Coordinates of C-alpha atoms and ligand atoms in Angstrom, one line a residue:
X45 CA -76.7 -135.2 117.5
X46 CA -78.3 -134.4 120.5
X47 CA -80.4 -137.5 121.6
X48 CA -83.7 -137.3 123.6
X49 CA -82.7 -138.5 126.6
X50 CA -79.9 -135.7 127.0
X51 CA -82.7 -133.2 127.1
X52 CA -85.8 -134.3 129.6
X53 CA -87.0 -131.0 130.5
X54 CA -90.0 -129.4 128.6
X55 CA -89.4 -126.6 126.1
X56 CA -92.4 -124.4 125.6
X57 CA -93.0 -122.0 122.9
X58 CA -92.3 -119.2 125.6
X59 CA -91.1 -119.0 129.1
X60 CA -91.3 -115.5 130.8
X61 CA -89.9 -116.9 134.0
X62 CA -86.2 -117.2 133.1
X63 CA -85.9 -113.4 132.0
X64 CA -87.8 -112.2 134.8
X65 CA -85.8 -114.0 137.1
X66 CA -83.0 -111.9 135.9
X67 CA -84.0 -108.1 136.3
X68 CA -86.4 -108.9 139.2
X69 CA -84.1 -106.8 141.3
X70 CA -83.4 -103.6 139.1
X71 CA -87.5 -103.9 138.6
X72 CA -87.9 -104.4 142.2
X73 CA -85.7 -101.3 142.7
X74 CA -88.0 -99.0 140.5
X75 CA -91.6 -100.7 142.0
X76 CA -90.5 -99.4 144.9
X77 CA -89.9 -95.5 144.0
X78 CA -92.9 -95.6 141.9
X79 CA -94.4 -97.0 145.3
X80 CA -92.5 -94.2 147.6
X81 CA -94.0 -92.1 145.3
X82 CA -97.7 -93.4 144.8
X83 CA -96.9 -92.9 141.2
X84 CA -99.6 -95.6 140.6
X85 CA -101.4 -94.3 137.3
X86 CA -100.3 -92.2 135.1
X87 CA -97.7 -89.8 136.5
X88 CA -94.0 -89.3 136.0
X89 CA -92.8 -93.2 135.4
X90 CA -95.7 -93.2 132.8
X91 CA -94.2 -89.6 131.3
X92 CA -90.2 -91.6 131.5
X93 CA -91.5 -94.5 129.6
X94 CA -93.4 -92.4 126.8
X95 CA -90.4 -90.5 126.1
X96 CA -87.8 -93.9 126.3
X97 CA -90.4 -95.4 124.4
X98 CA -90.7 -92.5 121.2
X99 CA -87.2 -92.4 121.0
X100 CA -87.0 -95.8 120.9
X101 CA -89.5 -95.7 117.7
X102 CA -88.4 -92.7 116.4
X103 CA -90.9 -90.7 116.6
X104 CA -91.8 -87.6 118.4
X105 CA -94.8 -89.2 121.0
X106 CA -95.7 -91.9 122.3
X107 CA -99.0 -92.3 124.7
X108 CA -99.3 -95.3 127.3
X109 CA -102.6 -96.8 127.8
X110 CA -103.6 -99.7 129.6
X111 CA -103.6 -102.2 126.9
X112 CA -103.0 -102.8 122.8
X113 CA -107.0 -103.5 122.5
X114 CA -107.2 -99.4 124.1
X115 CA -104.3 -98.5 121.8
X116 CA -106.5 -99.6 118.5
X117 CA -109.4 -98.2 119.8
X118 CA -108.3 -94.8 120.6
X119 CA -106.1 -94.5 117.3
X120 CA -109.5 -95.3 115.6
X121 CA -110.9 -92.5 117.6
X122 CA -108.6 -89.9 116.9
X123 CA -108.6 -91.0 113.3
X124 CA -112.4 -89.6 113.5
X125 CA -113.4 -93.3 112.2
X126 CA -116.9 -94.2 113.2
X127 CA -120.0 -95.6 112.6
X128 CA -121.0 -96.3 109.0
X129 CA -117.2 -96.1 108.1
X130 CA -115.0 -99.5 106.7
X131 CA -111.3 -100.3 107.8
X132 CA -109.0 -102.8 105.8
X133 CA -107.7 -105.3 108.1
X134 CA -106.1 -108.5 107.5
X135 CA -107.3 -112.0 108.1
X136 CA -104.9 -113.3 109.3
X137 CA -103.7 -111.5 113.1
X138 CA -104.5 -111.2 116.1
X139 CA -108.0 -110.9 116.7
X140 CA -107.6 -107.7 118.8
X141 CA -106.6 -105.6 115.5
X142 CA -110.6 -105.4 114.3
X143 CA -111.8 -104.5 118.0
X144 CA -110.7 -101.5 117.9
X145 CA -112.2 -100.8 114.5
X146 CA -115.5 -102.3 116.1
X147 CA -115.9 -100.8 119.1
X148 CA -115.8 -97.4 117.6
X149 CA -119.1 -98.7 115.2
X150 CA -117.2 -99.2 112.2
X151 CA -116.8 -101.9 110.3
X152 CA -113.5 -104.0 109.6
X153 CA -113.1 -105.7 105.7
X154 CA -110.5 -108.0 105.9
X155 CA -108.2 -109.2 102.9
X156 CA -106.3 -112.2 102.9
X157 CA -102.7 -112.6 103.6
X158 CA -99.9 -113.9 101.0
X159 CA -99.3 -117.6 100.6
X160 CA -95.8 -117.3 101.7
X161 CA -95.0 -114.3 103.6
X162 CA -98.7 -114.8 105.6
X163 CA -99.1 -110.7 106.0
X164 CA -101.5 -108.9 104.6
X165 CA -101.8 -109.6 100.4
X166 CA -101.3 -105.7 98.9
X167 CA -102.7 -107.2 95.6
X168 CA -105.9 -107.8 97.3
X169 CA -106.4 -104.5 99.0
X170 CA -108.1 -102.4 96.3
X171 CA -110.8 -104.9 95.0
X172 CA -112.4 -104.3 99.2
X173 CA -111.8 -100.8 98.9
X174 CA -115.4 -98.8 98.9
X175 CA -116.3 -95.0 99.4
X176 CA -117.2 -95.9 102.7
X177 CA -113.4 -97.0 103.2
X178 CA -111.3 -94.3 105.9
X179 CA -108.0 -96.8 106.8
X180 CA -106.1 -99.7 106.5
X181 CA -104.6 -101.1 109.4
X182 CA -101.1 -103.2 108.4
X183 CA -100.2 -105.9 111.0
X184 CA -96.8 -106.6 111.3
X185 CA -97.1 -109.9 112.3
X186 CA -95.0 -112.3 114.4
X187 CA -92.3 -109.8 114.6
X188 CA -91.9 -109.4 111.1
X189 CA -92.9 -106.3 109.0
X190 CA -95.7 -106.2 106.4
X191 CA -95.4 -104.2 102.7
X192 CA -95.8 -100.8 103.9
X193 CA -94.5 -99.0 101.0
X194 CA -97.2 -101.4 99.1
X195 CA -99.7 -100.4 101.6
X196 CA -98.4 -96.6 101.8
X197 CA -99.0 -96.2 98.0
X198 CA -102.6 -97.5 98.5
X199 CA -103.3 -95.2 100.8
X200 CA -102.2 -92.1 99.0
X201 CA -104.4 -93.4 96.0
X202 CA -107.3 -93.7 98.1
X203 CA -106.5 -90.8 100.2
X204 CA -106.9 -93.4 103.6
X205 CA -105.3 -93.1 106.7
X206 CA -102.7 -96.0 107.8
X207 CA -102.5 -97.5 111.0
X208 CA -99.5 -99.5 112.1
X209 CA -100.1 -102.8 114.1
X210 CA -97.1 -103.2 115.9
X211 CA -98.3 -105.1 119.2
X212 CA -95.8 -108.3 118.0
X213 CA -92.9 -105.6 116.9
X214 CA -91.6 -103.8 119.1
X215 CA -88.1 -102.6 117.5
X216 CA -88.9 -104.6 114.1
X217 CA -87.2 -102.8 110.8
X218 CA -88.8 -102.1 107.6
X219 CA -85.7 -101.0 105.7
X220 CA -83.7 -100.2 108.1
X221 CA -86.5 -98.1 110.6
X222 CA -87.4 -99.4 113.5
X223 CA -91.3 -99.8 112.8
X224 CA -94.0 -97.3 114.7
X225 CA -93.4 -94.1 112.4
X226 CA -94.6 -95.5 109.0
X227 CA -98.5 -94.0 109.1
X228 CA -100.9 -92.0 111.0
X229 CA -100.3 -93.9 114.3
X230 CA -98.8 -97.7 115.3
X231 CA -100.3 -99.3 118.3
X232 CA -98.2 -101.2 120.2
X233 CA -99.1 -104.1 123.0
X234 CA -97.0 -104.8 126.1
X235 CA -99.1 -107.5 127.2
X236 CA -96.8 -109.6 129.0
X237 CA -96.1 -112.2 126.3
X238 CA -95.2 -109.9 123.8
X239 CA -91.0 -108.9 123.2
X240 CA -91.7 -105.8 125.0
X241 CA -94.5 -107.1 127.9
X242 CA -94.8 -105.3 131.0
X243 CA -95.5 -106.9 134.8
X244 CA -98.8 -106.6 134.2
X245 CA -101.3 -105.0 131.0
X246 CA -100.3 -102.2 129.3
X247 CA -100.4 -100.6 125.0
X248 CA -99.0 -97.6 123.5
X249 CA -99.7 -95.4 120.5
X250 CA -96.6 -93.5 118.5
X251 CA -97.5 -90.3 116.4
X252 CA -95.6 -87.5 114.7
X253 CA -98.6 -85.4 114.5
X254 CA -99.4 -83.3 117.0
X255 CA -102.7 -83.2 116.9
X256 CA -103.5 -87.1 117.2
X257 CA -100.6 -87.0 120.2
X258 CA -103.3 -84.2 122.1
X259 CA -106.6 -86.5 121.2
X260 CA -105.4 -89.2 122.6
X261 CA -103.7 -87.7 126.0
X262 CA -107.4 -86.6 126.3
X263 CA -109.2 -89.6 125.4
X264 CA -107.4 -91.8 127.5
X265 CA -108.5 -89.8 130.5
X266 CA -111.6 -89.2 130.6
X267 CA -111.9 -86.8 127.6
X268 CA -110.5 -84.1 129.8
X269 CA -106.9 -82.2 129.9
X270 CA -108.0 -80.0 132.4
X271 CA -108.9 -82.1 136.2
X272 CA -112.8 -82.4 136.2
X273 CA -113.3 -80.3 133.0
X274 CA -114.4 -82.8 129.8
X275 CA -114.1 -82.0 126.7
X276 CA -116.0 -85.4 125.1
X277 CA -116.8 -88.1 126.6
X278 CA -114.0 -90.1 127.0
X279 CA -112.2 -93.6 128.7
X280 CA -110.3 -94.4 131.6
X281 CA -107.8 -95.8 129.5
X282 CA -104.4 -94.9 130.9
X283 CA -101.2 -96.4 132.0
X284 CA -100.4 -98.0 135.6
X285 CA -97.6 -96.7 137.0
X286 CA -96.0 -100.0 137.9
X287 CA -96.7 -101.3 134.9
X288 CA -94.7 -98.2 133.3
X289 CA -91.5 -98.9 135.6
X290 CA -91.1 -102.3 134.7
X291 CA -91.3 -101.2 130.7
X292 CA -88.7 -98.3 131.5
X293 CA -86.2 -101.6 132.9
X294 CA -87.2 -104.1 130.1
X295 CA -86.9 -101.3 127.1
X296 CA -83.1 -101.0 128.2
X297 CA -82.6 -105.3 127.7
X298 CA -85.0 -105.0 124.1
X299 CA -82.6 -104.8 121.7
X300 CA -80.1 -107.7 123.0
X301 CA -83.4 -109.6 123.4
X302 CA -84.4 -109.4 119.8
X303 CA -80.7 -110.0 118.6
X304 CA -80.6 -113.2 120.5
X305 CA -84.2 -114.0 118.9
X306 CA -82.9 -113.1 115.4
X307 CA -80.1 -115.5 116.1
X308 CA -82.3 -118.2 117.0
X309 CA -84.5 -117.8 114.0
X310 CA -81.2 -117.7 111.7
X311 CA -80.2 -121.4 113.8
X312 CA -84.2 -122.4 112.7
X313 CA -83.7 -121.2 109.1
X314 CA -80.8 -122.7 108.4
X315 CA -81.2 -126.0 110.4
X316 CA -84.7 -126.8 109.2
X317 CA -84.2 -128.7 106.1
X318 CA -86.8 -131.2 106.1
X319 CA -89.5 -130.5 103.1
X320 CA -92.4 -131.4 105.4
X321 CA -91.7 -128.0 107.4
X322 CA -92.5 -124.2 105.4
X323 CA -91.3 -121.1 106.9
X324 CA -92.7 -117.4 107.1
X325 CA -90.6 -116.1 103.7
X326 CA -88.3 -113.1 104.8
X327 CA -88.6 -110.2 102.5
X328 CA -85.6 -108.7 101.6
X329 CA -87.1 -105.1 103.3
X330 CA -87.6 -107.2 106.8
X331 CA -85.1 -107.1 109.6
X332 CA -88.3 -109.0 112.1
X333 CA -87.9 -109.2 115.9
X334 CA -89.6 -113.1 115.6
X335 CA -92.4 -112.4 118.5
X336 CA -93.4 -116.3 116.7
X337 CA -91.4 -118.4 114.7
X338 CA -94.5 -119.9 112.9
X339 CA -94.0 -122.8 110.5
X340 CA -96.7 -125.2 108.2
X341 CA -96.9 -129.0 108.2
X342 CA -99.4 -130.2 106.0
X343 CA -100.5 -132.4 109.0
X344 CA -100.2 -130.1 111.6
X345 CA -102.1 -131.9 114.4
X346 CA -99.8 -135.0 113.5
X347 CA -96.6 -132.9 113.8
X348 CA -97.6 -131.6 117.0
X349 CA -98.4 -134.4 119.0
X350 CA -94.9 -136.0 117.6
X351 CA -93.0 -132.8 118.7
X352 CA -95.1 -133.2 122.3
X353 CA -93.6 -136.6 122.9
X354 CA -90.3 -135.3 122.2
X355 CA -91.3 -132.6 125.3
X356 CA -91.5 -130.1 122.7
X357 CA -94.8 -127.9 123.4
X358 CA -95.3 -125.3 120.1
X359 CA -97.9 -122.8 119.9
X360 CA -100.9 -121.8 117.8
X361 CA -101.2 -118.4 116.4
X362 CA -104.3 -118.6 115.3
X363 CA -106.4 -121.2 114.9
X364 CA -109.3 -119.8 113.3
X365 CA -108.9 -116.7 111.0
X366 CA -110.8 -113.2 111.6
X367 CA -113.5 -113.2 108.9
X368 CA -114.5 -116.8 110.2
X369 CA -114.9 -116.0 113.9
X370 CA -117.9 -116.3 115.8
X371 CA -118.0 -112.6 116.9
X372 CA -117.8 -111.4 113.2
X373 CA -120.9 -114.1 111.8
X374 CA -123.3 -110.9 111.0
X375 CA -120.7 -109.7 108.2
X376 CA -121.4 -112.9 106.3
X377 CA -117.4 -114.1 105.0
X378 CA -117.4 -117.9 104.3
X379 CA -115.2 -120.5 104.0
X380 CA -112.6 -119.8 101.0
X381 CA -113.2 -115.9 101.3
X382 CA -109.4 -115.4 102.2
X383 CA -108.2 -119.1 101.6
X384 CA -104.4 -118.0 102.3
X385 CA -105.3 -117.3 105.9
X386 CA -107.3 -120.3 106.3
X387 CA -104.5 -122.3 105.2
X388 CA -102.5 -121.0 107.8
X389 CA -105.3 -121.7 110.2
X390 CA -105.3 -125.1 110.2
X391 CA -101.5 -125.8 109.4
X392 CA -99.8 -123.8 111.3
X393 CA -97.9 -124.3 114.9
X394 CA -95.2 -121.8 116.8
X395 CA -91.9 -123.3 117.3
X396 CA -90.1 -122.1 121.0
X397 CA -89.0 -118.8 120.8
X398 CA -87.8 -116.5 123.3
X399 CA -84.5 -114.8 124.0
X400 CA -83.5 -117.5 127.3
X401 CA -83.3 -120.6 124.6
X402 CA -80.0 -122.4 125.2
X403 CA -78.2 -123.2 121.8
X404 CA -78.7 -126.8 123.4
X405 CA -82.3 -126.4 123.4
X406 CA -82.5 -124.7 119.8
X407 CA -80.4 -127.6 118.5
X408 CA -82.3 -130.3 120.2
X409 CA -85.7 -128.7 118.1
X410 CA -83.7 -128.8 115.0
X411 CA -82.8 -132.2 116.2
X412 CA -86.6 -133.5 116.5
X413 CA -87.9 -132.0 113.6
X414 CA -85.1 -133.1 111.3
X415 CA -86.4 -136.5 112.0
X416 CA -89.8 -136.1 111.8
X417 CA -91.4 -138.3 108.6
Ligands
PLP713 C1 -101.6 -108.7 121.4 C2 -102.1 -108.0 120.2 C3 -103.1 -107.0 120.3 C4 -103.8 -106.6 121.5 O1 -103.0 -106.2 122.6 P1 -103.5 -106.4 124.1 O2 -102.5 -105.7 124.9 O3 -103.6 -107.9 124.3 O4 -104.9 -105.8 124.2 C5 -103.4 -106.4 119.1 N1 -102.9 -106.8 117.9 C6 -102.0 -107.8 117.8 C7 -101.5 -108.1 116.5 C8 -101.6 -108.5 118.9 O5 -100.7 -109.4 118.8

C-alpha cells in the first residue's frame, strides 16, 4: 500500500499544465504559421481543423465556432426552433445545454436522469412531450454516451429533431461509433477543460445534412456567405485561428488521451470496493472517454473534506440541477420534480481524472478511499 506520506504533492481533479507542457513546441510551431499568415479568424487552420475534426466524427461537416454555448445556439437556429417552441433537455448537465434552447426564445423542459447511469431517463421523456415540443437534446455526459437508440425511437414517434450534446465526448462510442453523427447535429465544446480543449474558447457543430452545414457557415458570420451581403441577421460567432491550430495538434494526441483515461477509469472500477462509494453504471452500448469520473457518497461534504486532507482535491459536476437554477425560477420546477438529478446534486464529487495521472497517483486515490469509513 501506498502510504500518505509517499505522496505529498496535491492531486487535482484536472491538471492541464502537464499535457501542455508536452506539445508546447509542435503548438508553438503551428501559432507561428497561423501568425506568418495572420490566419487569425476563421481562415484556412479553421478550414484543416473542420475537416480533421469530421473525419474524426464521421461525418461529412463539421463547423468551428467560438464556443459550445454558440454551437447549441446556432444548431437551435438552424433547427428553425424558436419562440413559443419546447426542447427536452435533461436535468442533470451542464447548464450551457438549455442556453442555447433559451437564447433562441424557446423554452427547455427538462426530464430527469436515471438513478444509476445519471443520463437522461428515456422512460420519462414522453409524459413532457407537448404539441409545442420541436427536439430533444441528449447529453452525453461525463464522457459517457446516453440511450440514443431510446431517444432515436422517441423522436421518430414524435417526429422531433435530435440534437447531440457532445461538449464532454469528444471520440466517445455508442456501439462502436464514435458519437457526433447520431441526430440532426452534435455540438461539441473545446473549452479548455474539456478532452478535446483548445489554447483558448472554441465549439463545433457536426452534420451530415447539407443544408444545416450551409445555415450555420452563414449564421456564424454575420448571416452572410457573400463579404458585406446578409442574408439574415446573424452572429459573429466564428473560430479563432489560433485557437484552430492548437485543436489541429491536440486532435492527433485524442485518442491515446482517452485510452489512457479509459484505463484509469478501469483502475477506479475495479479498485473501488468500498460500499460507501457508487459509480456512473456502464451500459453495455458505452465505450465513454470519462471527461469526469463522478462517484456518490451519501455524505458527500464528509467524503470530501476527508479526501482534501489526504491532498486529494475532487470536483463537483453540478451542484445544483437545471430545473432548480436561479436563471430558470419563471418556469416554476420544485424540489422533487426530477429527484434523480437532485440526488446527484448533493452527493456527488469528481475523482482526478486526466490522461498525465501516474499509476502512483491513481493507486494512491484507490488507496485513500479504500479506507475511508
Ligand atoms: C462545456 C459544456 C457546454 C458549453 O461549452 P462552452 O464551450 O463552455 O460554451 C455545453 N454542454 C455541456 C454538456 C458542457 O459540458
Amino acid at each position: 500500500m501506498i502510504t500518505e506520506a509517499k505522496l505529498q504533492r496535491k492531486i487535482n481533479c484536472l491538471d492541464l499544465r502537464q499535457q501542455h507542457q508536452k506539445i508546447k513546441k509542435e503548438i508553438f510551431e503551428l501559432f507561428e504559421k497561423v501568425y506568418e499568415t495572420t490566419s487569425f479568424s476563421g481562415g484556412p487552420y479553421v478550414e484543416q481543423f473542420e475537416k480533421d475534426f469530421a473525419s474524426f466524427c464521421g461525418t461529412t461537416h463539421a463547423v468551428g465556432v467560438n464556443n459550445g454555448t454558440s454551437a447549441l445556439h446556432l444548431a437551435m437556429l438552424a433547427l428553425g426552433v424558436g419562440a413559443g417552441d419546447e426542447v427536452i433537455v435533461p436535468a442533470n448537465t451542464f447548464i450551457a445545454t438549455a442556453w442555447g434552447v433559451s437564447h433562441t426564445g424557446a423554452t427547455p423542459v427538462f426530464v430527469d436522469c436515471t438513478p444509476d447511469t445519471w443520463e437522461i431517463d428515456v422512460s420519462k421523456i414522453e409524459e413532457r412531450i407537448t404539441a409545442k415540443t420541436k427536439a430533444i437534446i441528449g447529453v452525453h455526459l461525463y464522457g459517457q454516451p446516453f440511450d440514443v437508440d431510446g431517444v432515436k425511437e422517441i423522436c421518430a414517434r414524435h417526429d422531433l429533431f435530435l440534437v447531440e450534446d457532445a461538449a464532454q465526448a469528444q471520440g466517445a462510442e455508442y456501439k462502436g461509433l464514435v458519437v457526433g453523427g447520431f441526430g440532426d447535429m452534435a455540438c461539441f465544446s473545446f473549452y479548455p477543460g474539456k478532452n478535446l480543449g483548445a489554447c483558448g474558447e472554441a465549439g463545433g457543430i457536426t452534420t451530415n445534412n447539407q443544408a444545416y452545414y450551409d445555415r450555420l457557415l452563414s449564421l456564424r458570420n454575420h448571416g452572410s456567405t457573400v463579404r458585406y451581403y446578409h442574408d439574415e441577421i446573424g452572429f459573429n460567432m466564428r473560430m479563432g485561428g489560433l485557437e484552430s491550430a492548437s485543436l489541429i495538434i491536440k486532435l492527433k494526441y485524442l485518442n491515446e488521451w482517452n485510452n489512457r483515461r479509459r484505463e484509469i477509469a478501469k483502475v477506479y472500477q475495479q479498485g473501488i470496493t468500498n460500499p460507501k462509494i457508487k459509480m456512473q453504471a456502464q451500459p453495455s452500448w458505452s465505450n465513454s472517454i470519462y471527461h469526469l469520473f463522478v462517484v456518490t457518497s451519501e455524505n458527500r461534504d464528509h467524503l470530501n473534506k476527508y479526501l482534501n486532507e489526504h491532498n486529494i482535491f475532487p470536483g463537483l459536476h453540478y451542484p445544483v440541477p437545471c430545473h432548480l437554477q436561479k436563471a430558470y425560477r419563471h418556469l416554476e420546477y420544485k424540489k422533487g420534480d426530477c429527484p434523480n438529478a437532485e440526488y446527484l446534486a448533493q452527493h456527488c464529487l469528481s475523482l482526478p481524472m486526466y490522461a498525465e495521472l501516474t499509476d502512483e497517483e491513481v493507486n494512491y486515490v484507490i488507496d485513500v478511499l479504500k479506507n475511508y469509513v
